[in-house]
Short mmCIF file of C-alpha atoms in Angstrom, two decimals:
data_model
loop_
_atom_site.label_atom_id
_atom_site.label_comp_id
_atom_site.label_asym_id
_atom_site.label_seq_id
_atom_site.Cartn_x
_atom_site.Cartn_y
_atom_site.Cartn_z
CA MET A 1208 -39.19 -82.64 -6.61
CA ALA A 1209 -40.57 -80.93 -3.61
CA THR A 1210 -38.05 -79.09 -1.15
CA GLY A 1211 -40.26 -77.94 1.52
CA GLY A 1212 -42.17 -80.60 3.70
CA GLY A 1213 -40.32 -83.24 2.16
CA ALA A 1214 -39.82 -85.46 5.14
CA ALA A 1215 -43.42 -85.44 5.84
CA TYR A 1216 -44.19 -86.35 2.24
CA ASN A 1217 -41.84 -89.28 2.21
CA VAL A 1218 -42.77 -90.65 5.44
CA GLU A 1219 -46.34 -90.76 4.34
CA ARG A 1220 -45.52 -92.75 1.38
CA GLU A 1221 -43.36 -95.30 3.48
CA ALA A 1222 -46.60 -95.99 5.72
CA SER A 1223 -48.57 -96.41 2.48
CA ASN A 1224 -46.25 -99.01 1.50
CA LEU A 1225 -46.21 -100.60 4.79
CA ALA A 1226 -50.03 -100.37 5.03
CA ARG A 1227 -50.52 -102.39 1.74
CA ALA A 1228 -47.82 -104.99 2.68
CA ALA A 1229 -49.70 -105.57 6.14
CA ALA A 1230 -53.07 -105.73 4.17
CA GLY A 1231 -51.87 -108.59 2.26
CA ARG A 1232 -51.39 -110.48 5.54
CA ASN A 1233 -54.05 -109.09 7.79
CA ALA A 1234 -56.25 -106.30 6.60
CA ALA A 1235 -57.45 -105.28 10.14
CA ALA A 1236 -53.59 -104.86 11.18
CA ALA A 1237 -53.12 -102.46 8.16
CA PRO A 1238 -54.29 -99.05 9.60
CA ASN A 1239 -52.67 -99.78 12.74
CA ALA A 1240 -48.97 -100.35 11.11
CA ALA A 1241 -49.33 -97.18 9.06
CA ALA A 1242 -50.65 -95.40 11.94
CA ALA A 1243 -47.40 -96.80 13.74
CA VAL A 1244 -44.95 -95.42 11.19
CA LEU A 1245 -46.60 -92.10 11.05
CA THR A 1246 -46.70 -91.85 14.78
CA ALA A 1247 -42.90 -92.71 14.89
CA HIS A 1248 -41.89 -89.79 12.59
CA GLY A 1249 -44.14 -87.13 14.37
CA VAL A 1250 -46.96 -87.18 11.59
CA ALA A 1251 -50.43 -87.58 12.13
CA PRO A 1252 -52.09 -90.47 10.65
CA ALA A 1253 -55.04 -88.39 9.08
CA ALA A 1254 -52.20 -86.95 6.90
CA MET A 1255 -51.62 -90.28 5.26
CA GLY A 1256 -51.85 -90.30 1.44
CA LEU A 1257 -52.61 -93.78 0.45
CA HIS A 1258 -52.78 -92.98 -3.31
CA ARG A 1259 -49.06 -91.64 -3.52
CA GLU A 1260 -46.13 -93.64 -4.44
CA PRO A 1261 -44.36 -95.55 -1.87
CA MET A 1262 -40.86 -93.91 -0.68
CA TYR A 1263 -39.66 -96.70 1.48
CA ASN A 1264 -36.82 -98.46 -0.06
CA TRP A 1265 -36.38 -95.71 -2.80
CA GLN A 1266 -33.01 -96.94 -3.64
CA ALA A 1267 -34.44 -100.07 -5.09
CA THR A 1268 -36.30 -98.02 -7.67
CA LYS A 1269 -33.18 -96.36 -8.84
CA SER A 1270 -30.99 -98.71 -11.35
CA SER A 1271 -27.85 -96.54 -11.48
CA VAL A 1272 -25.55 -94.29 -9.33
CA LYS A 1273 -26.57 -91.43 -11.58
CA GLU A 1274 -30.22 -92.07 -10.71
CA ARG A 1275 -29.65 -92.15 -7.22
CA PHE A 1276 -27.79 -89.22 -6.81
CA ALA A 1277 -29.99 -87.28 -9.26
CA PHE A 1278 -32.83 -88.05 -6.99
CA LEU A 1279 -31.07 -86.50 -4.08
CA PHE A 1280 -30.66 -83.14 -5.91
CA ASN A 1281 -32.20 -80.32 -4.31
CA ASN A 1282 -33.82 -82.80 -1.82
CA ASP A 1283 -33.57 -82.47 2.25
CA LEU A 1284 -33.15 -86.28 2.29
CA LEU A 1285 -30.03 -87.24 3.77
CA SER A 1286 -28.95 -83.43 3.23
CA ASP A 1287 -26.15 -82.09 5.56
CA VAL A 1288 -25.62 -78.75 4.50
CA LYS A 1289 -27.93 -75.75 3.50
CA PHE A 1290 -27.11 -72.92 1.31
CA VAL A 1291 -28.89 -69.53 1.49
CA VAL A 1292 -28.27 -68.19 -2.14
CA GLY A 1293 -29.09 -64.67 -3.45
CA LYS A 1294 -30.09 -61.69 -1.56
CA GLY A 1295 -33.03 -60.40 0.32
CA ARG A 1296 -36.33 -61.42 -0.40
CA LEU A 1297 -35.07 -63.28 -3.58
CA ALA A 1298 -32.77 -65.65 -1.48
CA GLN A 1299 -33.34 -69.37 -1.64
CA ARG A 1300 -32.67 -71.71 1.07
CA ILE A 1301 -31.18 -75.05 -0.81
CA PRO A 1302 -30.28 -78.32 0.59
CA ALA A 1303 -27.23 -80.28 -0.42
CA HIS A 1304 -24.82 -82.94 0.49
CA LYS A 1305 -21.26 -82.32 1.31
CA PHE A 1306 -19.93 -85.64 -0.33
CA VAL A 1307 -21.54 -84.95 -3.68
CA LEU A 1308 -20.31 -81.26 -3.73
CA ALA A 1309 -16.71 -82.18 -2.52
CA ALA A 1310 -16.46 -85.03 -5.12
CA GLY A 1311 -17.21 -82.45 -8.05
CA SER A 1312 -15.60 -79.51 -6.97
CA ALA A 1313 -12.17 -78.60 -5.38
CA VAL A 1314 -13.79 -75.36 -3.93
CA PHE A 1315 -16.36 -77.26 -2.22
CA ASP A 1316 -13.88 -79.90 -1.07
CA ALA A 1317 -11.61 -77.38 0.50
CA MET A 1318 -14.83 -75.59 1.92
CA PHE A 1319 -15.90 -78.79 4.10
CA ASN A 1320 -12.45 -80.93 4.29
CA GLY A 1321 -9.72 -78.53 3.94
CA GLY A 1322 -7.60 -77.01 6.90
CA MET A 1323 -10.00 -74.17 7.44
CA ALA A 1324 -13.29 -76.04 6.75
CA THR A 1325 -16.57 -74.68 7.73
CA THR A 1326 -18.52 -76.18 10.58
CA SER A 1327 -21.70 -74.16 9.87
CA ALA A 1328 -24.62 -76.30 8.77
CA GLU A 1329 -26.02 -73.23 6.80
CA ILE A 1330 -23.74 -71.02 4.24
CA GLU A 1331 -24.78 -67.81 2.81
CA LEU A 1332 -24.04 -67.16 -0.69
CA PRO A 1333 -25.27 -63.77 -1.50
CA ASP A 1334 -23.02 -63.15 -4.44
CA VAL A 1335 -24.44 -66.16 -6.41
CA GLU A 1336 -28.06 -66.29 -8.13
CA PRO A 1337 -30.23 -69.12 -7.01
CA ALA A 1338 -30.89 -70.42 -10.46
CA ALA A 1339 -27.48 -70.45 -11.46
CA PHE A 1340 -26.46 -72.35 -8.20
CA LEU A 1341 -29.15 -74.95 -8.93
CA ALA A 1342 -27.89 -75.39 -12.31
CA LEU A 1343 -24.41 -75.67 -10.87
CA LEU A 1344 -25.98 -78.61 -8.31
CA ARG A 1345 -27.92 -80.23 -11.05
CA PHE A 1346 -24.75 -80.71 -13.03
CA LEU A 1347 -22.71 -82.13 -10.24
CA TYR A 1348 -25.54 -84.56 -9.03
CA SER A 1349 -26.72 -85.75 -12.56
CA ASP A 1350 -24.42 -84.43 -15.11
CA GLU A 1351 -27.33 -82.68 -16.75
CA VAL A 1352 -26.93 -79.18 -18.06
CA HIS A 1353 -29.80 -76.85 -17.66
CA ILE A 1354 -28.77 -73.55 -18.98
CA GLY A 1355 -30.88 -70.84 -21.04
CA PRO A 1356 -30.22 -67.09 -22.36
CA GLU A 1357 -31.31 -65.82 -19.04
CA THR A 1358 -29.02 -67.88 -16.72
CA VAL A 1359 -25.90 -68.66 -18.86
CA MET A 1360 -23.75 -65.54 -17.53
CA THR A 1361 -24.54 -66.20 -14.27
CA THR A 1362 -24.07 -69.93 -14.74
CA LEU A 1363 -20.76 -69.65 -16.01
CA TYR A 1364 -19.67 -67.17 -13.08
CA THR A 1365 -20.69 -69.72 -10.60
CA ALA A 1366 -18.97 -72.66 -12.29
CA LYS A 1367 -15.76 -70.76 -12.51
CA LYS A 1368 -16.13 -69.60 -8.94
CA TYR A 1369 -16.63 -73.25 -7.87
CA ALA A 1370 -13.97 -74.64 -10.29
CA VAL A 1371 -16.27 -76.77 -12.50
CA PRO A 1372 -14.55 -76.41 -15.89
CA ALA A 1373 -17.03 -79.28 -17.56
CA LEU A 1374 -19.75 -76.85 -16.97
CA GLU A 1375 -17.87 -73.78 -17.81
CA THR A 1376 -17.32 -75.45 -21.25
CA HIS A 1377 -21.09 -76.31 -21.77
CA CYS A 1378 -21.92 -72.57 -20.87
CA VAL A 1379 -19.18 -71.24 -23.63
CA GLU A 1380 -20.73 -73.70 -26.05
CA PHE A 1381 -24.04 -72.44 -25.42
CA LEU A 1382 -22.78 -68.78 -25.71
CA THR A 1383 -20.94 -69.51 -28.88
CA LYS A 1384 -24.05 -71.34 -30.64
CA HIS A 1385 -25.86 -67.97 -29.76
CA LEU A 1386 -23.33 -65.58 -30.72
CA ARG A 1387 -24.86 -63.05 -33.16
CA ALA A 1388 -23.58 -59.65 -34.62
CA ASP A 1389 -26.33 -57.76 -32.14
CA ASN A 1390 -25.12 -59.55 -29.00
CA ALA A 1391 -21.50 -59.84 -29.93
CA PHE A 1392 -20.09 -56.94 -27.75
CA LEU A 1393 -22.22 -58.26 -24.60
CA LEU A 1394 -20.29 -61.48 -24.92
CA LEU A 1395 -17.15 -60.32 -25.66
CA THR A 1396 -17.14 -58.10 -22.33
CA GLN A 1397 -18.22 -61.46 -20.54
CA ALA A 1398 -15.49 -63.39 -22.22
CA ARG A 1399 -12.89 -60.96 -21.32
CA LEU A 1400 -14.44 -60.46 -17.80
CA PHE A 1401 -14.34 -64.35 -17.26
CA ASP A 1402 -10.99 -64.75 -19.10
CA GLU A 1403 -12.24 -67.09 -22.13
CA PRO A 1404 -10.00 -66.61 -24.75
CA GLN A 1405 -11.70 -68.98 -27.19
CA LEU A 1406 -15.12 -67.03 -26.88
CA ALA A 1407 -13.42 -63.75 -26.86
CA SER A 1408 -11.76 -64.66 -30.34
CA LEU A 1409 -15.11 -65.83 -32.10
CA CYS A 1410 -16.77 -62.86 -30.64
CA LEU A 1411 -14.05 -60.69 -32.48
CA ASP A 1412 -14.50 -62.75 -35.50
CA THR A 1413 -18.11 -61.99 -35.47
CA ILE A 1414 -17.49 -58.25 -35.06
CA ASP A 1415 -14.95 -58.13 -37.96
CA LYS A 1416 -17.28 -59.64 -40.31
CA SER A 1417 -20.32 -57.75 -39.19
CA THR A 1418 -19.07 -54.65 -37.86
CA ALA A 1419 -21.78 -52.21 -38.84
CA ASP A 1420 -24.67 -54.30 -37.38
CA ALA A 1421 -22.47 -55.02 -34.13
CA VAL A 1422 -21.70 -51.18 -33.44
CA ASN A 1423 -25.55 -50.37 -33.81
CA ALA A 1424 -26.48 -52.95 -31.55
CA GLU A 1425 -27.97 -51.45 -27.98
CA CYS A 1426 -25.23 -53.73 -26.04
CA PHE A 1427 -22.09 -51.54 -27.70
CA THR A 1428 -22.68 -48.54 -25.72
CA ASP A 1429 -22.48 -50.89 -22.57
CA ILE A 1430 -19.23 -52.17 -23.17
CA ASP A 1431 -15.97 -50.95 -20.87
CA LEU A 1432 -13.25 -48.78 -22.39
CA ASP A 1433 -10.71 -51.39 -22.51
CA THR A 1434 -13.00 -53.50 -24.62
CA LEU A 1435 -13.81 -50.43 -27.09
CA CYS A 1436 -9.84 -49.87 -27.34
CA ALA A 1437 -9.40 -53.53 -28.12
CA VAL A 1438 -11.96 -53.53 -30.83
CA LEU A 1439 -10.59 -50.21 -32.31
CA GLU A 1440 -7.09 -51.59 -32.59
CA ARG A 1441 -8.19 -54.10 -34.85
CA ASP A 1442 -7.06 -53.61 -38.45
CA THR A 1443 -10.08 -56.14 -39.63
CA LEU A 1444 -13.15 -54.36 -39.01
CA SER A 1445 -15.13 -54.07 -42.19
CA ILE A 1446 -16.98 -50.62 -41.63
CA ARG A 1447 -15.98 -47.06 -43.03
CA GLU A 1448 -13.94 -45.14 -40.52
CA SER A 1449 -16.88 -42.15 -40.39
CA ARG A 1450 -19.57 -44.68 -39.28
CA LEU A 1451 -17.02 -46.28 -36.86
CA PHE A 1452 -16.36 -42.87 -35.32
CA SER A 1453 -20.18 -42.05 -34.95
CA ALA A 1454 -20.53 -45.04 -32.93
CA VAL A 1455 -17.76 -44.39 -30.83
CA VAL A 1456 -19.61 -40.90 -30.13
CA ARG A 1457 -22.69 -42.78 -29.04
CA TRP A 1458 -20.68 -44.81 -26.64
CA ALA A 1459 -19.10 -41.77 -25.36
CA ASP A 1460 -22.60 -40.26 -24.75
CA ALA A 1461 -23.51 -43.10 -22.83
CA GLU A 1462 -20.44 -42.89 -20.74
CA CYS A 1463 -20.74 -39.49 -19.73
CA TYR A 1464 -24.38 -40.33 -18.78
CA ARG A 1465 -23.18 -43.35 -16.57
CA GLN A 1466 -20.63 -40.77 -14.93
CA GLN A 1467 -23.02 -38.22 -14.68
CA LEU A 1468 -21.30 -35.79 -16.68
CA PRO A 1469 -22.73 -32.89 -18.94
CA LEU A 1470 -22.53 -33.86 -22.85
CA THR A 1471 -19.93 -31.28 -23.97
CA SER A 1472 -17.12 -32.01 -26.40
CA GLU A 1473 -14.37 -31.83 -23.77
CA ASN A 1474 -16.37 -34.36 -21.33
CA LYS A 1475 -16.46 -36.63 -24.53
CA GLN A 1476 -12.85 -36.53 -25.25
CA LYS A 1477 -11.97 -36.98 -21.54
CA VAL A 1478 -14.21 -40.22 -21.25
CA LEU A 1479 -12.98 -41.58 -24.78
CA GLY A 1480 -9.12 -40.95 -23.57
CA LYS A 1481 -6.93 -43.55 -25.45
CA ALA A 1482 -9.49 -44.87 -27.61
CA LEU A 1483 -9.91 -41.29 -29.45
CA SER A 1484 -6.25 -41.88 -30.80
CA LEU A 1485 -7.28 -45.19 -32.31
CA ILE A 1486 -9.98 -43.63 -34.78
CA ARG A 1487 -8.01 -43.43 -38.01
CA PHE A 1488 -9.15 -40.17 -39.11
CA PRO A 1489 -6.87 -39.99 -42.29
CA LEU A 1490 -8.97 -42.78 -43.67
CA MET A 1491 -11.83 -40.45 -43.94
CA THR A 1492 -12.90 -38.49 -46.89
CA VAL A 1493 -12.51 -34.45 -46.57
CA GLU A 1494 -16.23 -34.17 -46.36
CA GLU A 1495 -16.22 -36.79 -43.72
CA PHE A 1496 -13.51 -35.38 -41.69
CA ALA A 1497 -15.11 -31.83 -42.20
CA ALA A 1498 -18.11 -33.10 -40.01
CA VAL A 1499 -16.03 -34.00 -37.13
CA ASN A 1500 -16.07 -31.15 -34.57
CA PRO A 1501 -14.05 -29.99 -32.69
CA LYS A 1502 -11.00 -31.39 -34.41
CA PRO A 1503 -8.88 -33.85 -32.59
CA ARG A 1504 -5.13 -32.62 -31.67
CA VAL A 1505 -3.04 -35.94 -32.18
CA ASP A 1506 -1.61 -38.38 -34.30
CA TYR A 1507 -3.95 -40.96 -35.84
CA ILE A 1508 -3.10 -44.45 -37.49
CA ASP A 1509 -3.40 -44.16 -41.48
CA ARG A 1510 -2.97 -47.97 -41.97
CA PRO A 1511 -5.95 -49.20 -44.00
CA ARG A 1512 -8.17 -51.86 -42.26
CA CYS A 1513 -8.40 -55.16 -44.20
CA CYS A 1514 -12.05 -55.85 -44.62
CA LEU A 1515 -12.78 -59.65 -44.95
CA ARG A 1516 -15.34 -60.39 -47.65
CA GLY A 1517 -17.49 -63.49 -48.62
CA GLN A 1518 -17.78 -66.32 -46.36
CA GLU A 1519 -15.75 -68.32 -43.65
CA ARG A 1520 -14.68 -71.80 -45.18
CA SER A 1521 -12.49 -74.38 -43.67
CA ILE A 1522 -10.89 -77.51 -45.09
CA SER A 1523 -10.14 -80.92 -43.24
CA ARG A 1524 -7.18 -83.04 -44.14
CA PHE A 1525 -8.07 -86.38 -42.24
CA GLN A 1526 -10.38 -88.96 -42.54
CA GLN A 1527 -10.20 -90.46 -39.13
CA VAL A 1528 -9.30 -89.57 -35.50
CA GLU A 1529 -7.24 -91.66 -33.39
CA SER A 1530 -5.47 -91.17 -29.79
CA ARG A 1531 -2.93 -90.49 -28.21
CA TRP A 1532 -0.66 -87.50 -29.52
CA GLY A 1533 2.05 -86.20 -27.21
CA TYR A 1534 3.57 -82.68 -26.70
CA SER A 1535 7.23 -81.81 -25.42
CA GLY A 1536 7.64 -78.21 -26.70
CA THR A 1537 8.32 -79.26 -30.24
CA SER A 1538 6.28 -77.41 -33.07
CA ASP A 1539 3.78 -79.74 -34.99
CA ARG A 1540 4.14 -78.57 -38.70
CA ILE A 1541 2.83 -79.32 -42.22
CA ARG A 1542 3.59 -77.55 -45.68
CA PHE A 1543 0.86 -76.44 -47.95
CA ASN A 1544 0.12 -74.35 -51.06
CA VAL A 1545 -3.03 -73.46 -52.76
CA SER A 1546 -4.05 -73.01 -56.34
CA ARG A 1547 -5.88 -69.29 -55.43
CA ARG A 1548 -5.28 -66.35 -53.33
CA ILE A 1549 -7.03 -66.98 -50.01
CA SER A 1550 -6.79 -65.11 -46.39
CA VAL A 1551 -5.90 -67.88 -43.63
CA VAL A 1552 -7.60 -66.80 -40.14
CA GLY A 1553 -7.12 -69.71 -38.08
CA PHE A 1554 -6.57 -73.57 -37.70
CA GLY A 1555 -8.75 -76.15 -35.99
CA LEU A 1556 -6.72 -78.12 -33.62
CA TYR A 1557 -7.71 -81.55 -31.68
CA GLY A 1558 -7.98 -81.39 -27.97
CA SER A 1559 -7.39 -83.72 -24.88
CA ILE A 1560 -8.32 -87.24 -24.65
CA HIS A 1561 -8.51 -86.83 -20.89
CA GLY A 1562 -11.68 -84.77 -20.64
CA PRO A 1563 -12.21 -81.00 -20.55
CA THR A 1564 -8.93 -79.23 -20.60
CA ASP A 1565 -7.33 -75.71 -21.14
CA TYR A 1566 -4.51 -75.42 -23.86
CA GLN A 1567 -1.55 -72.99 -24.35
CA VAL A 1568 -0.48 -72.47 -28.02
CA ASN A 1569 1.56 -70.74 -30.31
CA ILE A 1570 0.12 -70.77 -33.93
CA GLN A 1571 2.34 -69.59 -36.98
CA ILE A 1572 2.62 -69.25 -40.59
CA PHE A 1573 5.81 -68.96 -42.59
CA GLU A 1574 6.62 -68.62 -46.07
CA THR A 1575 8.62 -71.76 -46.37
CA ASP A 1576 11.48 -70.67 -49.00
CA LYS A 1577 11.78 -67.34 -47.44
CA SER A 1578 11.97 -68.78 -43.88
CA GLN A 1579 9.84 -65.59 -43.26
CA MET A 1580 6.76 -65.52 -40.74
CA LEU A 1581 4.03 -63.95 -41.93
CA GLY A 1582 1.56 -64.25 -38.87
CA GLN A 1583 1.56 -65.68 -35.29
CA ASN A 1584 -0.58 -65.71 -32.24
CA ASP A 1585 0.03 -66.46 -28.65
CA THR A 1586 -3.18 -67.74 -27.16
CA GLY A 1587 -5.17 -70.41 -25.56
CA PHE A 1588 -8.31 -72.92 -26.10
CA SER A 1589 -10.49 -75.02 -23.95
CA CYS A 1590 -11.77 -78.53 -25.16
CA ASP A 1591 -14.37 -80.84 -24.02
CA GLY A 1592 -12.73 -84.07 -24.25
CA THR A 1593 -14.20 -84.94 -27.48
CA ALA A 1594 -12.66 -85.80 -31.02
CA ASN A 1595 -14.04 -82.65 -32.13
CA THR A 1596 -11.57 -79.86 -33.23
CA PHE A 1597 -11.29 -76.37 -31.91
CA ARG A 1598 -11.04 -73.27 -33.29
CA VAL A 1599 -7.61 -71.23 -32.83
CA MET A 1600 -7.49 -67.77 -34.69
CA PHE A 1601 -4.66 -65.37 -35.82
CA LYS A 1602 -4.92 -61.97 -34.81
CA GLU A 1603 -5.27 -60.64 -38.36
CA PRO A 1604 -5.72 -62.54 -41.69
CA ILE A 1605 -2.72 -63.85 -43.25
CA GLU A 1606 -2.47 -63.42 -47.15
CA ILE A 1607 -1.94 -66.98 -48.87
CA MET A 1608 -0.52 -66.54 -52.55
CA PRO A 1609 -1.02 -69.19 -55.22
CA ASN A 1610 1.70 -71.98 -55.86
CA VAL A 1611 3.72 -70.48 -52.94
CA ASN A 1612 4.86 -72.81 -50.20
CA TYR A 1613 3.78 -72.00 -46.54
CA THR A 1614 4.37 -73.92 -43.30
CA ALA A 1615 1.40 -74.06 -40.55
CA CYS A 1616 2.97 -74.43 -36.97
CA ALA A 1617 1.34 -75.11 -33.91
CA THR A 1618 3.12 -75.33 -30.54
CA LEU A 1619 0.79 -76.81 -28.04
CA LYS A 1620 1.27 -76.86 -24.10
CA GLY A 1621 -0.99 -79.46 -22.69
CA PRO A 1622 -2.04 -83.25 -21.89
CA ASP A 1623 -1.98 -85.82 -24.73
CA SER A 1624 -4.41 -84.82 -27.57
CA HIS A 1625 -6.52 -86.75 -30.30
CA TYR A 1626 -4.63 -86.84 -33.75
CA GLY A 1627 -5.86 -87.47 -37.41
CA THR A 1628 -5.10 -90.44 -39.36
CA ARG A 1629 -5.63 -91.35 -43.23
CA GLY A 1630 -4.35 -87.74 -44.25
CA LEU A 1631 -5.12 -86.56 -47.78
CA LYS A 1632 -2.30 -85.01 -49.66
CA LYS A 1633 -4.73 -83.01 -51.89
CA VAL A 1634 -8.02 -81.30 -50.48
CA ILE A 1635 -10.40 -79.56 -52.85
CA HIS A 1636 -12.94 -76.97 -51.50
CA GLU A 1637 -15.60 -75.90 -54.23
CA THR A 1638 -17.04 -72.90 -52.97
CA SER A 1639 -19.52 -72.68 -55.95
CA PRO A 1640 -19.97 -74.37 -59.00
CA GLY A 1641 -16.60 -73.70 -61.02
CA ALA A 1642 -14.93 -72.02 -58.21
CA ARG A 1643 -12.54 -74.41 -56.72
CA THR A 1644 -9.55 -74.16 -53.99
CA THR A 1645 -7.17 -76.53 -54.07
CA PHE A 1646 -4.96 -77.41 -50.96
CA ILE A 1647 -1.62 -79.41 -51.36
CA PHE A 1648 0.11 -80.82 -48.38
CA PHE A 1649 3.66 -81.86 -47.84
CA SER A 1650 5.38 -83.19 -44.85
CA SER A 1651 7.80 -80.67 -42.96
CA PRO A 1652 11.05 -82.16 -42.48
CA GLY A 1653 13.32 -81.00 -39.46
CA ASN A 1654 12.23 -79.78 -35.99
CA ASN A 1655 8.60 -81.21 -36.17
CA ASN A 1656 6.51 -83.10 -33.18
CA GLY A 1657 5.64 -85.79 -35.88
CA THR A 1658 2.93 -84.26 -37.95
CA SER A 1659 2.81 -85.34 -41.30
CA VAL A 1660 0.63 -85.93 -44.36
CA GLU A 1661 -0.71 -89.03 -43.11
CA ASP A 1662 -1.35 -88.25 -39.32
CA GLY A 1663 -0.83 -85.61 -36.62
CA GLN A 1664 -2.10 -82.42 -35.63
CA ILE A 1665 -3.64 -79.07 -37.55
CA PRO A 1666 -6.25 -81.21 -39.11
CA GLU A 1667 -7.87 -77.85 -40.48
CA ILE A 1668 -7.12 -74.65 -42.02
CA ILE A 1669 -9.75 -71.80 -41.62
CA PHE A 1670 -9.83 -69.26 -44.36
CA TYR A 1671 -11.57 -66.82 -46.73
CA THR A 1672 -11.41 -66.78 -50.35
#
């Protein structure tokens, strides 16, 4: 769709349409009719392109509101505001319509209709990329999502800036779909920057499972110190401490370069700061530690890291999804036991029936008979309004022993959600021929929000065998 010269192009087609209509009545009058329209709009009759599709009464060619608004996207037609997006020579002048923008974004609504609304017909946005802004407008005009590897981060930034959570969710889903060990650190940094806890959790899970590949990726040396420390604090990294230390030294080299410091041992320790104390030197062999030079002079953690092996798996205990399930501060609970030792790493939970929404949630696992909490996490997750489940992960894997009763708990803060029905008391997960994990579920009496074997929340358990 053309943005430059759009008015002349529309008028030409309108003239063409009227000329053909006139020709049906009086062939001699047709050129004069077309010329009259063009002259009225300041366009020379010679510019008329009779071969083009008529533009007059374009509304009649669009059978739905979506089509009509999509037609106005990036179009000067009826536009009442212009945005100058980007900086310098790369800046683009983009037309828009205040009504459409205000209807789709509280930020735009305040910009045009609030107490300090702008009266300017042209608004400069130097901090926004033109491609990302066009992706945002396309979504507001048509619900279409146009993002790719090169634009997803800037589109996520723009969606957050203008408070369009539905597009935010699409960006996070795109990133999640393309999450790999070699880009996990890059996406983790962005997830922390944009406050996307669900994406951050998935990145950390990928780093846990493929730590060596993740730290060997180029983007590892680009992360900030806080992100480095957040990873080094984890007990679930699957890598030898000596190899992890070598990766951290590479990061320190890159940080010295960024700070324009000479590559000396003192400067490397300086830029590492608190990260150095998170290296678990006591876990190294004597030979590995002998290669560390200079020897650090601080106390180090000697708690072994739990390396998860094998493949992540999950089971679902419901056969059907319904709505609605409400929350009032009481935990949803379900008891279970398993036939073999596993490590539970998270739950799948249902999300809102009211569209894209953020939830706060506390998840826990208790050993039922001892009333002993084995693990918990206060976190959040974003849902897209569908009946899908959404992953909520524990900070560390929780060891579940065979034939012991456990209670899974989830306390959600948010709007009414979907819930599961036609629940199964027994769920068998076959990992390979002859290797089965059997889950048995029991209702949890007492302070329970209503979840039972038959219906409720906590539809999935995510685990490793």
